[in-house]
Amino acid sequence: MDILRNKYAYLVALLMMLFSSLSYADCQLIAPQHQTLEQPVEVAPGIIDLQFRCQLPHAKVLSFPLDALSRPEIYADDSVDITVLSSARAAYLLPEGLYQFTLTVESDHDSAVSMALRDLHVFQQENNLHILTISAFGGFCIALCIYVGVLGRSLHNAGFYAYSGYILSAGFFFILQESLLRLLMPDVHWLHSHELKSIFAGATVFTAVRFICLLLDLRLILKQWEYQTIINCGLLVLVLGFISALPVEPLHLLASQLMGPITLIGMVAITVATAYAALRKIHGAGWVLIALIVLLAAMLFRVYLPHVSEFLTRYALIIAVTAEALLLAIAASERVKRLQADKMQAYLAASSDPLCPVLNRRGWEASANEMLSAHKKRGGVILLLFIDLDGFKHINDTYGHRVGDEALIILAKILNSQSRAQDIVGRLGGDEFVVMSHCHNRSIAERVTKRISERLTDLSLKIDEKIIEVSASVGAQIIDAPHSDLSLLLHEADMLMYEKKHATASL
C-alpha cells in the first residue's frame, strides 16, 4: 500500500510539474492583473508597472505599438539579459528560461494595448515590412503633396492647397503614429508624444473637410447652417488637437476624449453632404463619396472593432487614407478638366464668329498676336491673307440677306478646308475674312497663297437650288522680319486686297 501510495504521489507531482511547465511555457502578465498576451492589456492613464513571468524554450521578441504608450523602460535581474531592439515599435529580445521582469510605461489615456510575442525571424520580417509600408506611404504623401501644390499654384486654386495640406498632415500623422521617426531619433521623446500626434490628427481632419468643401462647392449647394456645421466640426477638431497638446491636465484629457467622437460626427456630416452633391450631379462628387465611405468604414473598424484583426487594426486606416488620397486626386483632376473645358468653352463662345465657323475679330487678333510672338522666337515667315467677297452687296440685294449669310458660311468653310490646322482663320466683319499662317520659308507661304487664291476664283455656290457665281479678292503679304504691329499689317494686306479687286474689275 505504501509503495502504491508513493507511486500516486509521484504521479501527482509529475503532473503538477508538467502542468506548471505548460502554464508558463510562454510569457504572461501577472500584475496589475493576471492574463495572457493573447488578450489586449488594459492600461490606465499615468505611469504603470507591468510585471511579466516568462518561461521560454528559446529566445523570443516581445513588442507592442507606441501610439498609446510612451517612455517604456524594462527592469530585470542582472542574470536576465533582455536586449532592446531597434524598431518602430517597442521591442525586446527575451532570453530563454524561467524569470520575471517589470515593464514601466506611461500612458496619457485609457487604452487597450496589443502585445505580441514572436520568434526573432518572424518579428524581423514583420518589422521590415512595416517600415517599408510606412516609408512608402510617407513618400507617396510627400510626392503627391508637392505635385498637387504645384498644380494648385499654376491654377491659382485654393482647393489644391487644402488638398496638399491634407496629404502632408495625414502623412506626418501616420509616420508619428507608427513611430517611424523613433528609428532615427529614439531619444527625442517629444517626436513620439501623443500631443504631437493629436495636432497632426486635427490638421488632417480640418484640411480634408476644407478641401472637400472647396472641391464640391458645398457653400453654394448647402444651406448656410449646414455648411457652417461641417466647417465648424473640422475647425473644432483642429482646436481640440492643439488643446490636447497643452500641459493642462483637465483640458488635455477632455480634448483627447472629444476628438474621436467629433471627428466621427464631422465625417458623417461631410459624407451626407457629398452624397447630396452626388445626387445634384456635382462633378467629381461620386469619387469623393466612394473615398469617404472607405475612410469612414476604416475609422469605424479601428474605433469599435480594434481587436478583430491585428493587420486591419494596424493598416486599415493607412490603406483607406491612401485609397482616399488617390480617389480625391482623381476627383480633383476631373474637376480641373471640367474647369478647363468650361474655360475653353467660354473662350470659344467669346472668340467665335456668331455666323461663320471661324474666329471673330477679337479672337482672331488675340491668336494672331500670339503667332507674331512665336515668329520672333522661332523665325520663319508670316503669311497674312486679307479676303473680300466680290459683289457681296449684289448677292444681298438680289437674293436676300439669308442667301448672303449662307454665302459667307460657305466661304468660311472653304477657307478652313484650304488652310492648315495651325493656321488662324477669322472674320473681321461683313464679307471680310483673314488668314494668318506661320511658314518655314517663303516658298511654302507662296504655295499656300496660290492654293487659296485659285480656290476662291470663279466660285459656284449652290444655295436654295440656285447657282450663284461669285469670286473673292485676296491680298497676300509675306513678312520675313519680326513684326508686332498687327493693325499695320492688316492695313497693308487690306490695301493689297483692294489693288487685286480693282485690277480684277478693270479686266
Short mmCIF file of C-alpha atoms in Angstrom, two decimals:
data_model
loop_
_atom_site.label_atom_id
_atom_site.label_comp_id
_atom_site.label_asym_id
_atom_site.label_seq_id
_atom_site.Cartn_x
_atom_site.Cartn_y
_atom_site.Cartn_z
CA MET A 1 0.00 0.00 0.00
CA ASP A 2 2.86 2.38 0.85
CA ILE A 3 4.50 1.64 -2.43
CA LEU A 4 1.20 2.26 -4.28
CA ARG A 5 0.65 5.48 -2.32
CA ASN A 6 4.14 6.67 -3.19
CA LYS A 7 3.52 5.93 -6.84
CA TYR A 8 0.33 8.02 -6.80
CA ALA A 9 2.13 10.90 -5.04
CA TYR A 10 4.96 10.72 -7.56
CA LEU A 11 2.44 10.73 -10.43
CA VAL A 12 0.58 13.73 -8.99
CA ALA A 13 3.87 15.64 -8.52
CA LEU A 14 4.88 14.81 -12.07
CA LEU A 15 1.53 16.01 -13.42
CA MET A 16 1.80 19.22 -11.38
CA MET A 17 5.27 19.87 -12.73
CA LEU A 18 4.06 19.17 -16.24
CA PHE A 19 1.05 21.47 -15.74
CA SER A 20 3.27 24.19 -14.33
CA SER A 21 5.63 23.87 -17.27
CA LEU A 22 2.78 24.11 -19.74
CA SER A 23 1.31 27.10 -17.94
CA TYR A 24 4.47 29.14 -18.21
CA ALA A 25 5.87 27.90 -21.49
CA ASP A 26 5.29 31.48 -22.63
CA CYS A 27 5.01 34.96 -21.12
CA GLN A 28 2.09 36.07 -19.01
CA LEU A 29 1.18 39.33 -17.34
CA ILE A 30 0.92 38.76 -13.59
CA ALA A 31 0.42 42.36 -12.33
CA PRO A 32 -1.55 44.60 -12.11
CA GLN A 33 -3.80 41.85 -13.49
CA HIS A 34 -3.21 38.24 -14.46
CA GLN A 35 -3.71 37.47 -18.15
CA THR A 36 -2.10 36.03 -21.25
CA LEU A 37 -0.71 38.22 -24.02
CA GLU A 38 -3.33 36.93 -26.41
CA GLN A 39 -5.68 39.49 -24.89
CA PRO A 40 -5.13 43.28 -25.11
CA VAL A 41 -3.60 44.76 -21.98
CA GLU A 42 -5.79 47.41 -20.39
CA VAL A 43 -3.71 50.46 -19.42
CA ALA A 44 -4.92 53.41 -17.32
CA PRO A 45 -3.56 56.98 -17.57
CA GLY A 46 -0.32 57.70 -15.75
CA ILE A 47 2.83 55.68 -15.04
CA ILE A 48 2.17 51.97 -14.61
CA ASP A 49 4.32 48.93 -13.87
CA LEU A 50 3.52 45.78 -15.84
CA GLN A 51 5.02 42.62 -14.35
CA PHE A 52 5.63 39.58 -16.55
CA ARG A 53 6.53 35.98 -15.81
CA CYS A 54 8.12 34.05 -18.67
CA GLN A 55 9.27 30.53 -19.30
CA LEU A 56 10.63 30.33 -22.82
CA PRO A 57 12.18 27.31 -24.54
CA HIS A 58 14.13 29.71 -26.79
CA ALA A 59 14.57 33.48 -27.21
CA LYS A 60 11.55 35.47 -28.40
CA VAL A 61 10.70 39.11 -29.08
CA LEU A 62 8.11 41.00 -27.04
CA SER A 63 6.77 44.01 -28.97
CA PHE A 64 3.92 46.50 -28.77
CA PRO A 65 2.96 49.76 -30.54
CA LEU A 66 3.78 53.13 -29.05
CA ASP A 67 0.69 55.02 -30.22
CA ALA A 68 -0.84 54.81 -26.72
CA LEU A 69 2.26 54.26 -24.57
CA SER A 70 5.45 56.26 -24.17
CA ARG A 71 8.80 56.13 -22.35
CA PRO A 72 8.95 52.34 -21.93
CA GLU A 73 11.63 51.08 -19.52
CA ILE A 74 12.36 47.46 -18.65
CA TYR A 75 13.78 46.16 -15.35
CA ALA A 76 15.03 42.64 -14.59
CA ASP A 77 17.64 40.83 -12.50
CA ASP A 78 21.25 41.09 -13.61
CA SER A 79 21.14 37.42 -14.54
CA VAL A 80 18.40 38.09 -17.12
CA ASP A 81 19.82 39.61 -20.32
CA ILE A 82 16.95 41.44 -22.08
CA THR A 83 18.06 43.30 -25.23
CA VAL A 84 16.31 46.41 -26.59
CA LEU A 85 15.84 46.07 -30.37
CA SER A 86 15.79 48.90 -32.91
CA SER A 87 12.24 49.01 -34.21
CA ALA A 88 9.32 51.30 -34.98
CA ARG A 89 7.58 49.53 -32.10
CA ALA A 90 8.88 48.95 -28.61
CA ALA A 91 10.69 45.62 -28.96
CA TYR A 92 12.70 43.49 -26.52
CA LEU A 93 14.57 40.26 -27.15
CA LEU A 94 13.70 37.98 -24.21
CA PRO A 95 16.12 35.13 -23.40
CA GLU A 96 15.14 31.52 -22.84
CA GLY A 97 14.45 30.28 -19.33
CA LEU A 98 12.18 30.99 -16.40
CA TYR A 99 12.27 34.55 -14.99
CA GLN A 100 10.28 37.67 -14.18
CA PHE A 101 10.72 41.29 -15.26
CA THR A 102 8.91 44.64 -14.97
CA LEU A 103 7.95 46.94 -17.84
CA THR A 104 7.29 50.56 -16.83
CA VAL A 105 5.26 52.64 -19.30
CA GLU A 106 3.47 55.97 -19.36
CA SER A 107 0.02 56.49 -20.87
CA ASP A 108 -1.99 59.67 -21.46
CA HIS A 109 -5.37 58.00 -21.65
CA ASP A 110 -7.21 54.71 -21.14
CA SER A 111 -6.24 52.28 -23.84
CA ALA A 112 -6.02 48.60 -24.73
CA VAL A 113 -2.54 47.67 -25.94
CA SER A 114 -1.97 44.62 -28.13
CA MET A 115 1.30 42.94 -27.18
CA ALA A 116 2.88 40.28 -29.36
CA LEU A 117 5.41 37.55 -28.65
CA ARG A 118 7.19 36.40 -31.80
CA ASP A 119 10.20 34.37 -32.82
CA LEU A 120 13.06 36.66 -33.79
CA HIS A 121 12.98 35.89 -37.52
CA VAL A 122 9.18 36.39 -37.65
CA PHE A 123 9.48 39.71 -35.83
CA GLN A 124 12.24 40.89 -38.17
CA GLN A 125 10.14 40.06 -41.23
CA GLU A 126 7.10 41.86 -39.83
CA ASN A 127 9.19 44.84 -38.70
CA ASN A 128 10.90 45.22 -42.08
CA LEU A 129 7.55 45.00 -43.87
CA HIS A 130 6.08 47.59 -41.51
CA ILE A 131 8.95 50.03 -42.02
CA LEU A 132 8.77 49.57 -45.80
CA THR A 133 4.99 50.11 -45.81
CA ILE A 134 5.04 53.28 -43.70
CA SER A 135 8.06 54.67 -45.57
CA ALA A 136 6.32 54.09 -48.90
CA PHE A 137 3.17 55.74 -47.56
CA GLY A 138 5.16 58.75 -46.32
CA GLY A 139 6.99 59.10 -49.64
CA PHE A 140 3.72 58.82 -51.52
CA CYS A 141 2.17 61.59 -49.40
CA ILE A 142 5.13 63.93 -49.83
CA ALA A 143 5.30 63.39 -53.61
CA LEU A 144 1.55 63.86 -54.01
CA CYS A 145 1.64 66.95 -51.80
CA ILE A 146 4.35 68.59 -53.94
CA TYR A 147 2.62 67.69 -57.21
CA VAL A 148 -0.79 68.98 -56.14
CA GLY A 149 0.75 72.10 -54.57
CA VAL A 150 2.50 72.98 -57.84
CA LEU A 151 -0.72 72.27 -59.73
CA GLY A 152 -2.70 74.49 -57.36
CA ARG A 153 -0.21 77.31 -57.78
CA SER A 154 -0.39 77.13 -61.56
CA LEU A 155 -4.20 77.13 -61.45
CA HIS A 156 -4.45 79.67 -58.60
CA ASN A 157 -6.92 77.37 -56.85
CA ALA A 158 -7.08 77.40 -53.02
CA GLY A 159 -8.71 73.96 -53.01
CA PHE A 160 -5.47 72.32 -54.14
CA TYR A 161 -3.54 73.99 -51.32
CA ALA A 162 -6.05 72.46 -48.88
CA TYR A 163 -5.54 69.06 -50.52
CA SER A 164 -1.75 69.41 -50.19
CA GLY A 165 -2.19 70.30 -46.53
CA TYR A 166 -4.41 67.26 -46.01
CA ILE A 167 -1.98 64.83 -47.63
CA LEU A 168 1.00 66.29 -45.77
CA SER A 169 -0.82 66.23 -42.41
CA ALA A 170 -2.01 62.65 -42.95
CA GLY A 171 1.48 61.53 -43.94
CA PHE A 172 3.12 63.04 -40.85
CA PHE A 173 0.31 61.77 -38.58
CA PHE A 174 0.82 58.14 -39.61
CA ILE A 175 4.62 58.45 -39.57
CA LEU A 176 4.32 59.68 -35.97
CA GLN A 177 1.55 57.21 -35.13
CA GLU A 178 3.64 54.27 -36.29
CA SER A 179 6.79 55.69 -34.61
CA LEU A 180 8.87 55.59 -37.78
CA LEU A 181 10.99 58.53 -36.59
CA ARG A 182 11.87 56.50 -33.49
CA LEU A 183 14.36 54.58 -35.64
CA LEU A 184 16.22 57.79 -36.47
CA MET A 185 15.80 59.77 -33.24
CA PRO A 186 14.95 57.35 -30.43
CA ASP A 187 15.87 59.80 -27.66
CA VAL A 188 13.80 62.76 -28.92
CA HIS A 189 10.72 61.93 -26.87
CA TRP A 190 8.55 64.83 -27.99
CA LEU A 191 8.59 63.41 -31.55
CA HIS A 192 6.80 60.32 -30.24
CA SER A 193 4.41 62.14 -27.93
CA HIS A 194 0.66 61.78 -28.03
CA GLU A 195 0.37 65.60 -28.08
CA LEU A 196 2.17 65.99 -31.42
CA LYS A 197 0.09 63.22 -32.95
CA SER A 198 -3.09 64.98 -31.81
CA ILE A 199 -2.05 68.20 -33.53
CA PHE A 200 -1.46 66.45 -36.85
CA ALA A 201 -4.67 64.42 -36.44
CA GLY A 202 -6.64 67.67 -36.03
CA ALA A 203 -4.87 69.24 -39.01
CA THR A 204 -5.64 66.18 -41.15
CA VAL A 205 -9.37 66.33 -40.39
CA PHE A 206 -9.64 70.10 -40.89
CA THR A 207 -7.73 70.23 -44.20
CA ALA A 208 -9.72 67.25 -45.53
CA VAL A 209 -13.03 68.95 -44.73
CA ARG A 210 -11.80 72.24 -46.18
CA PHE A 211 -10.64 70.60 -49.41
CA ILE A 212 -13.88 68.69 -49.99
CA CYS A 213 -15.97 71.80 -49.33
CA LEU A 214 -13.94 73.77 -51.89
CA LEU A 215 -13.80 70.93 -54.42
CA LEU A 216 -17.58 70.36 -54.47
CA ASP A 217 -18.61 73.99 -53.86
CA LEU A 218 -20.66 72.89 -50.85
CA ARG A 219 -21.12 76.51 -49.81
CA LEU A 220 -23.30 77.00 -52.90
CA ILE A 221 -25.44 73.87 -52.66
CA LEU A 222 -25.95 73.59 -48.88
CA LYS A 223 -27.86 75.83 -46.54
CA GLN A 224 -25.72 78.25 -44.58
CA TRP A 225 -26.15 76.45 -41.24
CA GLU A 226 -25.41 73.07 -42.84
CA TYR A 227 -22.19 74.34 -44.41
CA GLN A 228 -21.11 76.07 -41.20
CA THR A 229 -21.79 72.91 -39.18
CA ILE A 230 -19.41 70.91 -41.37
CA ILE A 231 -16.70 73.58 -41.36
CA ASN A 232 -17.02 74.14 -37.61
CA CYS A 233 -16.69 70.41 -36.91
CA GLY A 234 -13.39 70.35 -38.79
CA LEU A 235 -12.22 73.55 -37.09
CA LEU A 236 -13.22 72.22 -33.66
CA VAL A 237 -11.20 69.03 -34.18
CA LEU A 238 -8.20 71.17 -35.13
CA VAL A 239 -8.60 73.30 -31.98
CA LEU A 240 -9.01 70.20 -29.81
CA GLY A 241 -5.81 68.79 -31.31
CA PHE A 242 -3.89 71.85 -30.12
CA ILE A 243 -5.65 71.88 -26.72
CA SER A 244 -4.72 68.23 -26.14
CA ALA A 245 -1.08 69.27 -26.53
CA LEU A 246 -1.34 71.76 -23.64
CA PRO A 247 0.12 70.71 -20.27
CA VAL A 248 -3.17 71.47 -18.54
CA GLU A 249 -4.49 68.16 -17.25
CA PRO A 250 -8.31 68.68 -17.27
CA LEU A 251 -8.34 70.34 -20.71
CA HIS A 252 -5.81 67.87 -22.09
CA LEU A 253 -7.89 64.86 -21.06
CA LEU A 254 -11.21 66.38 -22.16
CA ALA A 255 -9.85 67.37 -25.58
CA SER A 256 -8.43 63.87 -26.15
CA GLN A 257 -11.80 62.31 -25.26
CA LEU A 258 -13.78 64.67 -27.55
CA MET A 259 -11.58 64.45 -30.66
CA GLY A 260 -12.70 60.98 -31.69
CA PRO A 261 -16.49 61.48 -31.46
CA ILE A 262 -16.42 64.94 -33.08
CA THR A 263 -14.21 63.63 -35.89
CA LEU A 264 -16.72 60.85 -36.48
CA ILE A 265 -19.63 63.33 -36.47
CA GLY A 266 -17.80 65.57 -38.93
CA MET A 267 -17.00 62.64 -41.23
CA VAL A 268 -20.63 61.51 -41.23
CA ALA A 269 -21.79 65.08 -41.96
CA ILE A 270 -19.37 65.59 -44.84
CA THR A 271 -20.29 62.15 -46.24
CA VAL A 272 -24.01 63.02 -46.19
CA ALA A 273 -23.28 66.38 -47.84
CA THR A 274 -21.18 64.66 -50.52
CA ALA A 275 -24.00 62.16 -51.17
CA TYR A 276 -26.35 65.12 -51.64
CA ALA A 277 -23.83 66.71 -54.03
CA ALA A 278 -23.70 63.44 -55.99
CA LEU A 279 -27.49 63.46 -56.27
CA ARG A 280 -27.25 67.03 -57.55
CA LYS A 281 -24.85 65.76 -60.25
CA ILE A 282 -21.94 67.86 -58.96
CA HIS A 283 -18.88 66.89 -60.98
CA GLY A 284 -16.47 64.67 -59.00
CA ALA A 285 -18.88 64.09 -56.09
CA GLY A 286 -19.17 60.37 -56.87
CA TRP A 287 -15.42 59.81 -56.47
CA VAL A 288 -15.35 61.81 -53.24
CA LEU A 289 -18.30 59.82 -51.86
CA ILE A 290 -16.55 56.50 -52.50
CA ALA A 291 -13.38 57.82 -50.84
CA LEU A 292 -15.28 58.99 -47.76
CA ILE A 293 -17.17 55.71 -47.38
CA VAL A 294 -13.88 53.78 -47.50
CA LEU A 295 -12.33 56.09 -44.88
CA LEU A 296 -15.41 56.07 -42.66
CA ALA A 297 -15.52 52.25 -42.69
CA ALA A 298 -11.84 52.10 -41.69
CA MET A 299 -12.41 54.60 -38.86
CA LEU A 300 -15.39 52.66 -37.52
CA PHE A 301 -13.39 49.42 -37.69
CA ARG A 302 -10.45 50.95 -35.84
CA VAL A 303 -12.60 52.57 -33.13
CA TYR A 304 -15.24 49.91 -32.49
CA LEU A 305 -13.59 46.65 -33.67
CA PRO A 306 -9.93 47.18 -32.77
CA HIS A 307 -9.14 43.57 -31.87
CA VAL A 308 -10.86 41.63 -34.63
CA SER A 309 -7.78 41.65 -36.86
CA GLU A 310 -4.32 42.90 -35.88
CA PHE A 311 -3.46 43.57 -39.53
CA LEU A 312 -6.60 45.61 -40.19
CA THR A 313 -6.28 47.45 -36.89
CA ARG A 314 -2.75 48.39 -37.84
CA TYR A 315 -3.10 49.11 -41.55
CA ALA A 316 -6.79 49.57 -42.41
CA LEU A 317 -6.74 53.33 -41.83
CA ILE A 318 -3.47 53.75 -43.74
CA ILE A 319 -4.85 51.76 -46.68
CA ALA A 320 -8.08 53.76 -46.52
CA VAL A 321 -6.25 57.12 -46.48
CA THR A 322 -4.09 56.02 -49.43
CA ALA A 323 -7.18 54.96 -51.38
CA GLU A 324 -8.94 58.18 -50.39
CA ALA A 325 -5.97 60.29 -51.49
CA LEU A 326 -5.97 58.59 -54.91
CA LEU A 327 -9.74 58.90 -55.31
CA LEU A 328 -9.66 62.57 -54.27
CA ALA A 329 -6.80 63.11 -56.74
CA ILE A 330 -8.98 61.59 -59.47
CA ALA A 331 -11.88 63.82 -58.40
CA ALA A 332 -9.60 66.87 -58.41
CA SER A 333 -8.22 66.03 -61.87
CA GLU A 334 -11.75 65.57 -63.19
CA ARG A 335 -12.64 68.91 -61.67
CA VAL A 336 -9.63 70.54 -63.35
CA LYS A 337 -10.61 69.03 -66.70
CA ARG A 338 -14.14 70.35 -66.24
CA LEU A 339 -12.87 73.81 -65.31
CA GLN A 340 -10.52 73.82 -68.31
CA ALA A 341 -13.33 72.65 -70.59
CA ASP A 342 -15.66 75.35 -69.22
CA LYS A 343 -12.89 77.91 -69.65
CA MET A 344 -12.26 76.76 -73.21
CA GLN A 345 -15.98 76.77 -73.96
CA ALA A 346 -16.28 80.29 -72.59
CA TYR A 347 -13.25 81.37 -74.63
CA LEU A 348 -14.66 79.84 -77.79
CA ALA A 349 -18.03 81.46 -77.15
CA ALA A 350 -16.33 84.83 -76.75
CA SER A 351 -13.91 84.43 -79.65
CA SER A 352 -16.01 82.57 -82.26
CA ASP A 353 -17.92 84.32 -85.00
CA PRO A 354 -21.68 84.14 -84.41
CA LEU A 355 -22.41 83.28 -88.05
CA CYS A 356 -19.42 81.52 -89.60
CA PRO A 357 -17.33 78.61 -88.24
CA VAL A 358 -14.24 80.82 -87.76
CA LEU A 359 -12.90 83.20 -85.12
CA ASN A 360 -14.42 86.63 -84.66
CA ARG A 361 -12.26 89.77 -84.79
CA ARG A 362 -11.39 89.67 -81.09
CA GLY A 363 -10.46 86.00 -81.07
CA TRP A 364 -8.51 86.22 -84.32
CA GLU A 365 -6.46 89.23 -83.21
CA ALA A 366 -5.56 87.53 -79.91
CA SER A 367 -4.39 84.39 -81.74
CA ALA A 368 -2.61 86.44 -84.41
CA ASN A 369 -0.61 88.37 -81.79
CA GLU A 370 0.46 85.05 -80.24
CA MET A 371 1.62 83.85 -83.67
CA LEU A 372 3.61 87.06 -84.19
CA SER A 373 5.31 86.48 -80.82
CA ALA A 374 6.13 82.89 -81.81
CA HIS A 375 7.56 84.19 -85.10
CA LYS A 376 10.03 86.38 -83.16
CA LYS A 377 11.31 83.33 -81.25
CA ARG A 378 11.28 80.63 -83.93
CA GLY A 379 11.88 82.57 -87.13
CA GLY A 380 10.41 81.59 -90.50
CA VAL A 381 7.89 83.82 -92.29
CA ILE A 382 4.37 85.06 -91.57
CA LEU A 383 1.73 84.90 -94.30
CA LEU A 384 -1.25 87.24 -93.93
CA LEU A 385 -4.20 86.93 -96.34
CA PHE A 386 -6.97 89.55 -96.46
CA ILE A 387 -10.03 88.17 -98.32
CA ASP A 388 -13.10 90.05 -99.51
CA LEU A 389 -16.08 88.51 -101.34
CA ASP A 390 -16.67 90.30 -104.66
CA GLY A 391 -20.17 91.63 -105.31
CA PHE A 392 -21.48 90.68 -101.86
CA LYS A 393 -23.88 93.65 -101.83
CA HIS A 394 -25.33 92.45 -105.13
CA ILE A 395 -25.98 88.99 -103.62
CA ASN A 396 -27.81 90.51 -100.65
CA ASP A 397 -29.88 92.83 -102.88
CA THR A 398 -30.72 90.13 -105.41
CA TYR A 399 -31.26 87.02 -103.29
CA GLY A 400 -31.79 88.40 -99.79
CA HIS A 401 -29.69 88.51 -96.64
CA ARG A 402 -30.33 84.88 -95.76
CA VAL A 403 -28.69 83.76 -99.00
CA GLY A 404 -25.91 86.28 -98.36
CA ASP A 405 -25.32 84.70 -94.94
CA GLU A 406 -25.20 81.25 -96.50
CA ALA A 407 -22.61 82.51 -98.98
CA LEU A 408 -20.44 83.77 -96.11
CA ILE A 409 -20.75 80.45 -94.29
CA ILE A 410 -19.69 78.53 -97.42
CA LEU A 411 -16.73 80.89 -97.93
CA ALA A 412 -15.64 80.33 -94.28
CA LYS A 413 -15.80 76.55 -94.76
CA ILE A 414 -13.71 76.80 -97.94
CA LEU A 415 -11.07 78.83 -96.10
CA ASN A 416 -10.98 76.26 -93.29
CA SER A 417 -10.56 73.39 -95.73
CA GLN A 418 -7.79 75.13 -97.69
CA SER A 419 -5.87 76.20 -94.56
CA ARG A 420 -3.68 74.05 -92.34
CA ALA A 421 -4.68 73.04 -88.81
CA GLN A 422 -2.21 75.51 -87.27
CA ASP A 423 -3.38 78.43 -89.43
CA ILE A 424 -5.69 81.11 -87.98
CA VAL A 425 -8.88 81.88 -89.90
CA GLY A 426 -11.13 84.73 -88.84
CA ARG A 427 -13.90 87.09 -89.95
CA LEU A 428 -13.34 90.76 -89.28
CA GLY A 429 -16.89 91.70 -90.17
CA GLY A 430 -19.24 91.75 -93.17
CA ASP A 431 -17.62 89.83 -96.01
CA GLU A 432 -14.00 90.44 -94.87
CA PHE A 433 -12.00 87.35 -93.84
CA VAL A 434 -8.36 86.97 -92.79
CA VAL A 435 -5.94 84.05 -92.65
CA MET A 436 -2.59 84.09 -90.86
CA SER A 437 -0.06 81.30 -91.28
CA HIS A 438 3.40 80.71 -89.79
CA CYS A 439 5.51 79.05 -92.52
CA HIS A 440 9.09 77.78 -92.55
CA ASN A 441 10.05 79.72 -95.68
CA ARG A 442 8.67 81.95 -98.44
CA SER A 443 8.10 79.12 -100.91
CA ILE A 444 5.66 77.42 -98.53
CA ALA A 445 3.87 80.73 -97.93
CA GLU A 446 3.61 81.32 -101.69
CA ARG A 447 2.15 77.84 -102.24
CA VAL A 448 -0.49 78.44 -99.53
CA THR A 449 -1.35 81.81 -101.13
CA LYS A 450 -1.67 80.24 -104.59
CA ARG A 451 -3.84 77.37 -103.34
CA ILE A 452 -6.32 79.64 -101.55
CA SER A 453 -6.39 82.29 -104.30
CA GLU A 454 -7.10 79.74 -107.04
CA ARG A 455 -9.81 78.09 -104.94
CA LEU A 456 -11.60 81.43 -104.45
CA THR A 457 -11.58 82.31 -108.14
CA ASP A 458 -14.87 81.73 -110.01
CA LEU A 459 -16.84 80.04 -107.22
CA SER A 460 -20.19 78.41 -107.96
CA LEU A 461 -22.28 78.39 -104.79
CA LYS A 462 -25.42 76.26 -104.67
CA ILE A 463 -27.89 77.87 -102.27
CA ASP A 464 -31.62 77.04 -102.24
CA GLU A 465 -31.34 75.23 -105.57
CA LYS A 466 -29.81 78.38 -107.07
CA ILE A 467 -26.29 78.50 -108.54
CA ILE A 468 -24.61 81.79 -107.64
CA GLU A 469 -21.37 82.65 -109.40
CA VAL A 470 -19.04 84.63 -107.14
CA SER A 471 -15.34 85.23 -106.59
CA ALA A 472 -13.14 86.68 -103.88
CA SER A 473 -10.19 89.05 -103.92
CA VAL A 474 -7.13 88.06 -101.88
CA GLY A 475 -4.47 90.44 -100.62
CA ALA A 476 -1.35 88.49 -99.63
CA GLN A 477 1.52 89.78 -97.54
CA ILE A 478 4.58 87.72 -96.61
CA ILE A 479 6.59 89.04 -93.65
CA ASP A 480 10.18 87.93 -93.07
CA ALA A 481 11.25 90.27 -90.26
CA PRO A 482 9.64 90.09 -86.79
CA HIS A 483 6.65 92.39 -86.53
CA SER A 484 4.48 93.46 -83.59
CA ASP A 485 2.03 95.97 -85.09
CA LEU A 486 -0.89 93.80 -86.19
CA SER A 487 -3.10 96.75 -87.19
CA LEU A 488 -0.43 97.98 -89.60
CA LEU A 489 -0.11 94.52 -91.15
CA LEU A 490 -3.88 94.31 -91.59
CA HIS A 491 -3.97 97.74 -93.22
CA GLU A 492 -1.21 96.80 -95.67
CA ALA A 493 -2.90 93.47 -96.53
CA ASP A 494 -6.20 95.32 -96.94
CA MET A 495 -4.58 97.72 -99.45
CA LEU A 496 -3.15 94.78 -101.38
CA MET A 497 -6.60 93.15 -101.47
CA TYR A 498 -8.18 96.35 -102.91
CA GLU A 499 -5.46 96.54 -105.54
CA LYS A 500 -6.36 92.99 -106.58
CA LYS A 501 -10.08 93.84 -106.58
CA HIS A 502 -9.60 96.91 -108.77
CA ALA A 503 -7.28 95.01 -111.07
CA THR A 504 -9.88 92.26 -111.49
CA ALA A 505 -12.70 94.76 -112.05
CA SER A 506 -10.76 96.58 -114.80
CA LEU A 507 -10.31 93.38 -116.82
#
